[in-house]
PDB file of C-alpha atoms in Angstrom:
ATOM      1  CA  MET A   1     109.625  13.067 -45.479  1.00 50.00           C
ATOM      2  CA  GLN A   2     107.011  11.964 -48.120  1.00 60.00           C
ATOM      3  CA  ASP A   3     107.451   8.659 -49.720  1.00 77.00           C
ATOM      4  CA  THR A   4     108.534  10.457 -53.585  1.00 87.00           C
ATOM      5  CA  ASP A   5     111.659  12.355 -51.801  1.00 88.00           C
ATOM      6  CA  VAL A   6     112.405   8.442 -50.040  1.00 85.00           C
ATOM      7  CA  GLU A   7     111.990   7.031 -53.572  1.00 90.00           C
ATOM      8  CA  HIS A   8     114.064   9.443 -55.053  1.00 91.00           C
ATOM      9  CA  ARG A   9     116.592   8.812 -53.134  1.00 91.00           C
ATOM     10  CA  LEU A  10     116.882   5.334 -53.468  1.00 92.00           C
ATOM     11  CA  ASP A  11     116.221   5.571 -57.341  1.00 93.00           C
ATOM     12  CA  ARG A  12     119.561   7.663 -57.329  1.00 94.00           C
ATOM     13  CA  ALA A  13     121.381   5.309 -54.921  1.00 95.00           C
ATOM     14  CA  PHE A  14     120.777   1.958 -56.476  1.00 95.00           C
ATOM     15  CA  LEU A  15     121.288   3.369 -59.986  1.00 95.00           C
ATOM     16  CA  ALA A  16     124.508   4.891 -58.898  1.00 96.00           C
ATOM     17  CA  LEU A  17     125.112   1.311 -57.439  1.00 96.00           C
ATOM     18  CA  ALA A  18     124.510  -0.056 -60.702  1.00 96.00           C
ATOM     19  CA  ASP A  19     128.016   0.236 -62.461  1.00 97.00           C
ATOM     20  CA  PRO A  20     130.838  -2.475 -61.346  1.00 97.00           C
ATOM     21  CA  VAL A  21     133.039   0.166 -60.656  1.00 97.00           C
ATOM     22  CA  ARG A  22     130.964   2.895 -58.021  1.00 97.00           C
ATOM     23  CA  ARG A  23     130.502  -0.339 -56.177  1.00 97.00           C
ATOM     24  CA  ARG A  24     134.354  -1.180 -56.002  1.00 97.00           C
ATOM     25  CA  LEU A  25     134.708   2.672 -55.036  1.00 97.00           C
ATOM     26  CA  VAL A  26     132.034   1.843 -52.533  1.00 97.00           C
ATOM     27  CA  ALA A  27     133.883  -1.093 -51.286  1.00 96.00           C
ATOM     28  CA  ARG A  28     136.858   0.635 -51.077  1.00 96.00           C
ATOM     29  CA  LEU A  29     135.508   3.617 -48.867  1.00 96.00           C
ATOM     30  CA  SER A  30     133.892   1.056 -46.754  1.00 95.00           C
ATOM     31  CA  ARG A  31     137.457   0.536 -45.198  1.00 95.00           C
ATOM     32  CA  SER A  32     138.360   3.984 -44.768  1.00 94.00           C
ATOM     33  CA  SER A  33     138.434   7.392 -46.618  1.00 95.00           C
ATOM     34  CA  ALA A  34     140.266   8.315 -49.612  1.00 95.00           C
ATOM     35  CA  THR A  35     141.033  10.948 -51.984  1.00 94.00           C
ATOM     36  CA  VAL A  36     140.407  11.066 -55.971  1.00 94.00           C
ATOM     37  CA  ASN A  37     144.022   9.604 -56.844  1.00 94.00           C
ATOM     38  CA  GLU A  38     143.839   7.439 -53.896  1.00 95.00           C
ATOM     39  CA  LEU A  39     140.938   6.145 -54.854  1.00 96.00           C
ATOM     40  CA  ALA A  40     141.752   6.141 -59.105  1.00 95.00           C
ATOM     41  CA  GLU A  41     144.995   3.462 -58.031  1.00 94.00           C
ATOM     42  CA  PRO A  42     143.726   0.402 -58.493  1.00 94.00           C
ATOM     43  CA  PHE A  43     142.055   1.441 -62.229  1.00 95.00           C
ATOM     44  CA  THR A  44     143.130   1.882 -65.651  1.00 95.00           C
ATOM     45  CA  MET A  45     140.967   4.655 -66.206  1.00 94.00           C
ATOM     46  CA  SER A  46     141.485   8.002 -65.825  1.00 94.00           C
ATOM     47  CA  LYS A  47     141.173  10.415 -62.539  1.00 93.00           C
ATOM     48  CA  GLN A  48     138.478  12.445 -64.928  1.00 95.00           C
ATOM     49  CA  ALA A  49     136.665   9.245 -65.105  1.00 96.00           C
ATOM     50  CA  ILE A  50     137.024   8.087 -61.431  1.00 96.00           C
ATOM     51  CA  SER A  51     136.211  11.845 -60.741  1.00 96.00           C
ATOM     52  CA  LYS A  52     132.440  11.100 -62.573  1.00 97.00           C
ATOM     53  CA  HIS A  53     131.796   8.303 -60.723  1.00 97.00           C
ATOM     54  CA  ILE A  54     132.397   9.978 -57.917  1.00 97.00           C
ATOM     55  CA  GLN A  55     130.192  12.603 -58.560  1.00 97.00           C
ATOM     56  CA  VAL A  56     127.264   9.879 -58.789  1.00 97.00           C
ATOM     57  CA  LEU A  57     128.259   8.376 -55.558  1.00 97.00           C
ATOM     58  CA  GLU A  58     127.456  12.150 -54.198  1.00 96.00           C
ATOM     59  CA  LYS A  59     124.309  12.828 -55.910  1.00 96.00           C
ATOM     60  CA  ALA A  60     123.235   9.988 -54.896  1.00 95.00           C
ATOM     61  CA  GLY A  61     123.783  11.121 -51.344  1.00 95.00           C
ATOM     62  CA  LEU A  62     125.983   7.672 -50.732  1.00 96.00           C
ATOM     63  CA  ILE A  63     129.248   9.412 -50.128  1.00 97.00           C
ATOM     64  CA  THR A  64     130.675  13.140 -49.248  1.00 95.00           C
ATOM     65  CA  ARG A  65     133.465  14.824 -49.273  1.00 94.00           C
ATOM     66  CA  THR A  66     135.630  16.860 -46.700  1.00 91.00           C
ATOM     67  CA  ARG A  67     138.340  19.639 -47.046  1.00 90.00           C
ATOM     68  CA  ASP A  68     141.338  18.556 -45.013  1.00 82.00           C
ATOM     69  CA  GLY A  69     143.904  21.174 -45.656  1.00 83.00           C
ATOM     70  CA  GLN A  70     144.678  20.388 -49.179  1.00 84.00           C
ATOM     71  CA  ARG A  71     143.251  17.356 -49.377  1.00 87.00           C
ATOM     72  CA  ARG A  72     139.782  16.583 -50.180  1.00 90.00           C
ATOM     73  CA  PRO A  73     139.046  12.609 -49.124  1.00 95.00           C
ATOM     74  CA  CYS A  74     135.608  10.627 -49.618  1.00 96.00           C
ATOM     75  CA  HIS A  75     133.881   9.538 -47.037  1.00 96.00           C
ATOM     76  CA  LEU A  76     130.769   7.100 -46.661  1.00 95.00           C
ATOM     77  CA  ALA A  77     127.458   8.097 -45.898  1.00 94.00           C
ATOM     78  CA  PRO A  78     126.293   6.069 -43.263  1.00 91.00           C
ATOM     79  CA  ALA A  79     122.844   7.015 -43.327  1.00 90.00           C
ATOM     80  CA  ALA A  80     122.381   6.676 -46.968  1.00 90.00           C
ATOM     81  CA  LEU A  81     123.345   3.128 -46.724  1.00 90.00           C
ATOM     82  CA  GLU A  82     121.625   2.285 -43.555  1.00 92.00           C
ATOM     83  CA  GLU A  83     118.141   3.627 -45.769  1.00 91.00           C
ATOM     84  CA  LEU A  84     119.229   1.126 -48.479  1.00 90.00           C
ATOM     85  CA  THR A  85     119.629  -1.411 -45.995  1.00 91.00           C
ATOM     86  CA  SER A  86     116.149  -0.639 -44.605  1.00 91.00           C
ATOM     87  CA  TRP A  87     114.393  -0.415 -47.630  1.00 89.00           C
ATOM     88  CA  ILE A  88     116.005  -4.228 -48.573  1.00 89.00           C
ATOM     89  CA  ASP A  89     115.329  -5.472 -44.829  1.00 91.00           C
ATOM     90  CA  GLY A  90     111.334  -5.033 -45.279  1.00 85.00           C
ATOM     91  CA  TYR A  91     111.013  -7.179 -48.328  1.00 83.00           C
ATOM     92  CA  ARG A  92     113.834  -9.679 -46.858  1.00 78.00           C
ATOM     93  CA  LEU A  93     110.942  -9.877 -43.373  1.00 79.00           C
ATOM     94  CA  VAL A  94     108.042 -10.579 -45.481  1.00 79.00           C
ATOM     95  CA  ALA A  95     109.922 -12.945 -47.810  1.00 82.00           C
ATOM     96  CA  GLU A  96     111.166 -14.960 -44.343  1.00 84.00           C
ATOM     97  CA  ALA A  97     107.632 -14.596 -43.403  1.00 82.00           C
ATOM     98  CA  ARG A  98     106.333 -16.810 -46.383  1.00 84.00           C
ATOM     99  CA  PHE A  99     109.124 -19.058 -46.127  1.00 84.00           C
ATOM    100  CA  ARG A 100     108.712 -19.931 -42.320  1.00 87.00           C
ATOM    101  CA  ALA A 101     104.727 -20.588 -43.313  1.00 84.00           C
ATOM    102  CA  LEU A 102     105.546 -22.981 -46.121  1.00 85.00           C
ATOM    103  CA  ASP A 103     107.686 -24.462 -43.767  1.00 84.00           C
ATOM    104  CA  HIS A 104     104.585 -24.814 -41.171  1.00 85.00           C
ATOM    105  CA  VAL A 105     102.790 -26.206 -43.816  1.00 84.00           C
ATOM    106  CA  LEU A 106     104.865 -28.613 -45.474  1.00 86.00           C
ATOM    107  CA  ALA A 107     105.503 -29.801 -42.110  1.00 85.00           C
ATOM    108  CA  SER A 108     101.968 -30.571 -41.503  1.00 84.00           C
ATOM    109  CA  MET A 109     101.677 -32.054 -44.120  1.00 83.00           C
ATOM    110  CA  LYS A 110     104.614 -34.697 -43.399  1.00 84.00           C
ATOM    111  CA  ALA A 111     103.088 -34.979 -39.918  1.00 82.00           C
ATOM    112  CA  ALA A 112      99.589 -36.201 -41.195  1.00 81.00           C
ATOM    113  CA  ASP A 113     101.014 -38.331 -44.192  1.00 79.00           C
ATOM    114  CA  SER A 114     103.268 -40.163 -41.767  1.00 79.00           C
ATOM    115  CA  HIS A 115     100.515 -40.388 -39.117  1.00 73.00           C
ATOM    116  CA  ASP A 116      97.687 -41.798 -42.499  1.00 71.00           C
ATOM    117  CA  SER A 117     100.922 -44.220 -43.094  1.00 68.00           C
ATOM    118  CA  VAL A 118     100.891 -45.997 -39.589  1.00 59.00           C
TER     119      VAL A 118
END
């Protein structure tokens, strides 16, 4: 897989998650699968508006839909969420390493300062 493919998926996913309604939909789907009607219940907007939000999440690869008789439940796509988490984690690990190095420098300076004042 090329880096540009990954970048496009990340761009679509983060753009989709930039909207608070879509984040609430993802949060709801993290508990269990749901139909459009079930997802629309807590919102004051129309089912058509919720459907458009669902389409954005689906195009971003964050959710999938299946057919269960007459029902078309939406499900979270764990692989897409894992890709986002892994991307963020890479930067988190770098930042943590820098903070550990800074802590070490500060501890060394403190130890040297206390040694000098003795």
